[in-house]
Structure formats: structure tokens, C-alpha cells
Amino acid sequence: MTDLALPLTSLTAFVNGAILLTLTVRVVVMRRRDGVVLGDNGDRVMTKAIRGQANAAEQMPMALIMIGLIELQGGGSLVLAALAVMFSIGRLMHAIYFAIHGTTWRLRFYGMFLTLLAQGGLLLTLFVTVFS
């Protein structure tokens, strides 16, 4: 086994990949159960599940790219770890809201708040890492 060159990026990708896979499987199961090939068939619960999966797919790649770039360039590991954890917790909270029908909207709100806060921190950390 070789040493991981990007352990924080790898761990964050693993956690967020598991979240995305769970959301994707939920959508696939719902589509198969209801015989829906494309779209949401006017089902609000399915629409919510589809948007939750899509939002994860939209948010995760850029954060993982920034984490990897910062880690490759030797950016502050403690700050980077905190931002990666914050991002992952935000994504998990957001995913729970979209995956479990009837959960409180606060999970969505605070999950997205943590996601955006972490992404802003990642942008700032990347900027400082590149230009210092």
C-alpha cells in the first residue's frame, strides 16, 4: 500500500461520495418503484429527492477540487481540516432534509449555510495559499 498524497482530500471525497451515492440510490429506487424513467411524474417527494441529489452533485466537486489544490500546495492543514469537516457536515445535514421526507427545513437551511460558509473559507484559503 502506498502513502496517500492527499489524505484530507481523500477522506472528504469518501464521506461526500457516500452521501452522494446514498442520495442517488434513493432516487433510483423511487424511480423504479413508481416506473418513472424521466422527470418526477409530478410527485413532490420525488422532486425533492431529485433536487437533493442534484444539489449534492452541484456543490461537491468544486469544494473537493479546492481542498485538493490547497492540500497539494501545503495550505494550512488545521484550517483546511476544519473547512472540510464543516463542508461535510453541511452536506450531510442538507442530504438528510432531502432524503427523509418530513424532516425540518432547518436541516436544509443550516446545511446550506455550513456548505456556503465552508466554500467561502476554501476560496479564501486557496487565495492565501496561492498568493502568499
PDB file of N, CA, C and O in Angstrom, residues 55 59-60 63 86-92 94 110-120 122:
ATOM      1  N   ASN A  55     -28.347  18.810  -6.078  1.00  0.00           N
ATOM      2  CA  ASN A  55     -27.638  19.846  -5.350  1.00  0.00           C
ATOM      3  C   ASN A  55     -26.302  19.325  -4.824  1.00  0.00           C
ATOM      4  O   ASN A  55     -25.290  20.018  -4.882  1.00  0.00           O
ATOM      5  N   GLN A  59     -22.630  20.895  -5.745  1.00  0.00           N
ATOM      6  CA  GLN A  59     -21.797  21.541  -4.728  1.00  0.00           C
ATOM      7  C   GLN A  59     -20.488  20.813  -4.433  1.00  0.00           C
ATOM      8  O   GLN A  59     -19.475  21.447  -4.144  1.00  0.00           O
ATOM      9  N   MET A  60     -20.499  19.501  -4.467  1.00  0.00           N
ATOM     10  CA  MET A  60     -19.345  18.730  -4.007  1.00  0.00           C
ATOM     11  C   MET A  60     -18.088  18.851  -4.873  1.00  0.00           C
ATOM     12  O   MET A  60     -16.991  18.975  -4.322  1.00  0.00           O
ATOM     13  N   ALA A  63     -15.786  22.050  -4.228  1.00  0.00           N
ATOM     14  CA  ALA A  63     -15.196  22.026  -2.886  1.00  0.00           C
ATOM     15  C   ALA A  63     -14.060  21.008  -2.828  1.00  0.00           C
ATOM     16  O   ALA A  63     -12.993  21.296  -2.276  1.00  0.00           O
ATOM     17  N   MET A  86     -16.562  21.048   8.151  1.00  0.00           N
ATOM     18  CA  MET A  86     -17.719  21.928   8.072  1.00  0.00           C
ATOM     19  C   MET A  86     -18.505  21.674   6.787  1.00  0.00           C
ATOM     20  O   MET A  86     -19.739  21.561   6.811  1.00  0.00           O
ATOM     21  N   PHE A  87     -17.797  21.554   5.680  1.00  0.00           N
ATOM     22  CA  PHE A  87     -18.448  21.285   4.404  1.00  0.00           C
ATOM     23  C   PHE A  87     -19.198  19.950   4.456  1.00  0.00           C
ATOM     24  O   PHE A  87     -20.365  19.870   4.062  1.00  0.00           O
ATOM     25  N   SER A  88     -18.545  18.926   4.968  1.00  0.00           N
ATOM     26  CA  SER A  88     -19.146  17.587   5.005  1.00  0.00           C
ATOM     27  C   SER A  88     -20.355  17.535   5.927  1.00  0.00           C
ATOM     28  O   SER A  88     -21.366  16.899   5.600  1.00  0.00           O
ATOM     29  N   ILE A  89     -20.280  18.205   7.072  1.00  0.00           N
ATOM     30  CA  ILE A  89     -21.441  18.259   7.974  1.00  0.00           C
ATOM     31  C   ILE A  89     -22.590  19.002   7.308  1.00  0.00           C
ATOM     32  O   ILE A  89     -23.749  18.586   7.385  1.00  0.00           O
ATOM     33  N   GLY A  90     -22.267  20.105   6.643  1.00  0.00           N
ATOM     34  CA  GLY A  90     -23.300  20.842   5.913  1.00  0.00           C
ATOM     35  C   GLY A  90     -23.960  19.994   4.843  1.00  0.00           C
ATOM     36  O   GLY A  90     -25.185  19.982   4.695  1.00  0.00           O
ATOM     37  N   ARG A  91     -23.157  19.237   4.102  1.00  0.00           N
ATOM     38  CA  ARG A  91     -23.701  18.371   3.059  1.00  0.00           C
ATOM     39  C   ARG A  91     -24.560  17.256   3.656  1.00  0.00           C
ATOM     40  O   ARG A  91     -25.589  16.887   3.103  1.00  0.00           O
ATOM     41  N   LEU A  92     -24.138  16.713   4.803  1.00  0.00           N
ATOM     42  CA  LEU A  92     -24.913  15.660   5.455  1.00  0.00           C
ATOM     43  C   LEU A  92     -26.251  16.194   5.958  1.00  0.00           C
ATOM     44  O   LEU A  92     -27.291  15.562   5.755  1.00  0.00           O
ATOM     45  N   HIS A  94     -27.907  18.774   4.836  1.00  0.00           N
ATOM     46  CA  HIS A  94     -28.699  19.069   3.650  1.00  0.00           C
ATOM     47  C   HIS A  94     -29.274  17.776   3.068  1.00  0.00           C
ATOM     48  O   HIS A  94     -30.449  17.700   2.712  1.00  0.00           O
ATOM     49  N   TYR A 110     -29.522  25.262   7.547  1.00  0.00           N
ATOM     50  CA  TYR A 110     -28.209  25.246   8.198  1.00  0.00           C
ATOM     51  C   TYR A 110     -27.202  24.387   7.441  1.00  0.00           C
ATOM     52  O   TYR A 110     -26.007  24.678   7.454  1.00  0.00           O
ATOM     53  N   GLY A 111     -27.677  23.353   6.774  1.00  0.00           N
ATOM     54  CA  GLY A 111     -26.790  22.555   5.938  1.00  0.00           C
ATOM     55  C   GLY A 111     -26.217  23.381   4.800  1.00  0.00           C
ATOM     56  O   GLY A 111     -25.013  23.337   4.513  1.00  0.00           O
ATOM     57  N   MET A 112     -27.064  24.162   4.163  1.00  0.00           N
ATOM     58  CA  MET A 112     -26.584  25.006   3.067  1.00  0.00           C
ATOM     59  C   MET A 112     -25.734  26.153   3.611  1.00  0.00           C
ATOM     60  O   MET A 112     -24.749  26.549   2.985  1.00  0.00           O
ATOM     61  N   PHE A 113     -26.100  26.672   4.775  1.00  0.00           N
ATOM     62  CA  PHE A 113     -25.305  27.730   5.408  1.00  0.00           C
ATOM     63  C   PHE A 113     -23.885  27.233   5.669  1.00  0.00           C
ATOM     64  O   PHE A 113     -22.911  27.916   5.323  1.00  0.00           O
ATOM     65  N   LEU A 114     -23.748  26.047   6.259  1.00  0.00           N
ATOM     66  CA  LEU A 114     -22.413  25.490   6.506  1.00  0.00           C
ATOM     67  C   LEU A 114     -21.677  25.213   5.198  1.00  0.00           C
ATOM     68  O   LEU A 114     -20.473  25.452   5.101  1.00  0.00           O
ATOM     69  N   THR A 115     -22.394  24.710   4.201  1.00  0.00           N
ATOM     70  CA  THR A 115     -21.788  24.448   2.898  1.00  0.00           C
ATOM     71  C   THR A 115     -21.200  25.726   2.311  1.00  0.00           C
ATOM     72  O   THR A 115     -20.043  25.751   1.877  1.00  0.00           O
ATOM     73  N   LEU A 116     -21.987  26.796   2.297  1.00  0.00           N
ATOM     74  CA  LEU A 116     -21.538  28.053   1.703  1.00  0.00           C
ATOM     75  C   LEU A 116     -20.439  28.707   2.532  1.00  0.00           C
ATOM     76  O   LEU A 116     -19.483  29.275   1.977  1.00  0.00           O
ATOM     77  N   LEU A 117     -20.547  28.621   3.856  1.00  0.00           N
ATOM     78  CA  LEU A 117     -19.511  29.155   4.723  1.00  0.00           C
ATOM     79  C   LEU A 117     -18.182  28.433   4.476  1.00  0.00           C
ATOM     80  O   LEU A 117     -17.126  29.070   4.342  1.00  0.00           O
ATOM     81  N   ALA A 118     -18.242  27.120   4.372  1.00  0.00           N
ATOM     82  CA  ALA A 118     -17.032  26.331   4.101  1.00  0.00           C
ATOM     83  C   ALA A 118     -16.467  26.665   2.727  1.00  0.00           C
ATOM     84  O   ALA A 118     -15.243  26.809   2.571  1.00  0.00           O
ATOM     85  N   GLN A 119     -17.323  26.800   1.728  1.00  0.00           N
ATOM     86  CA  GLN A 119     -16.831  27.126   0.388  1.00  0.00           C
ATOM     87  C   GLN A 119     -16.183  28.500   0.356  1.00  0.00           C
ATOM     88  O   GLN A 119     -15.160  28.694  -0.301  1.00  0.00           O
ATOM     89  N   GLY A 120     -16.752  29.458   1.066  1.00  0.00           N
ATOM     90  CA  GLY A 120     -16.124  30.778   1.163  1.00  0.00           C
ATOM     91  C   GLY A 120     -14.766  30.689   1.848  1.00  0.00           C
ATOM     92  O   GLY A 120     -13.787  31.301   1.410  1.00  0.00           O
ATOM     93  N   LEU A 122     -12.865  28.039   1.927  1.00  0.00           N
ATOM     94  CA  LEU A 122     -11.965  27.352   0.995  1.00  0.00           C
ATOM     95  C   LEU A 122     -11.437  28.314  -0.067  1.00  0.00           C
ATOM     96  O   LEU A 122     -10.255  28.281  -0.403  1.00  0.00           O
TER      97      LEU A 122
END
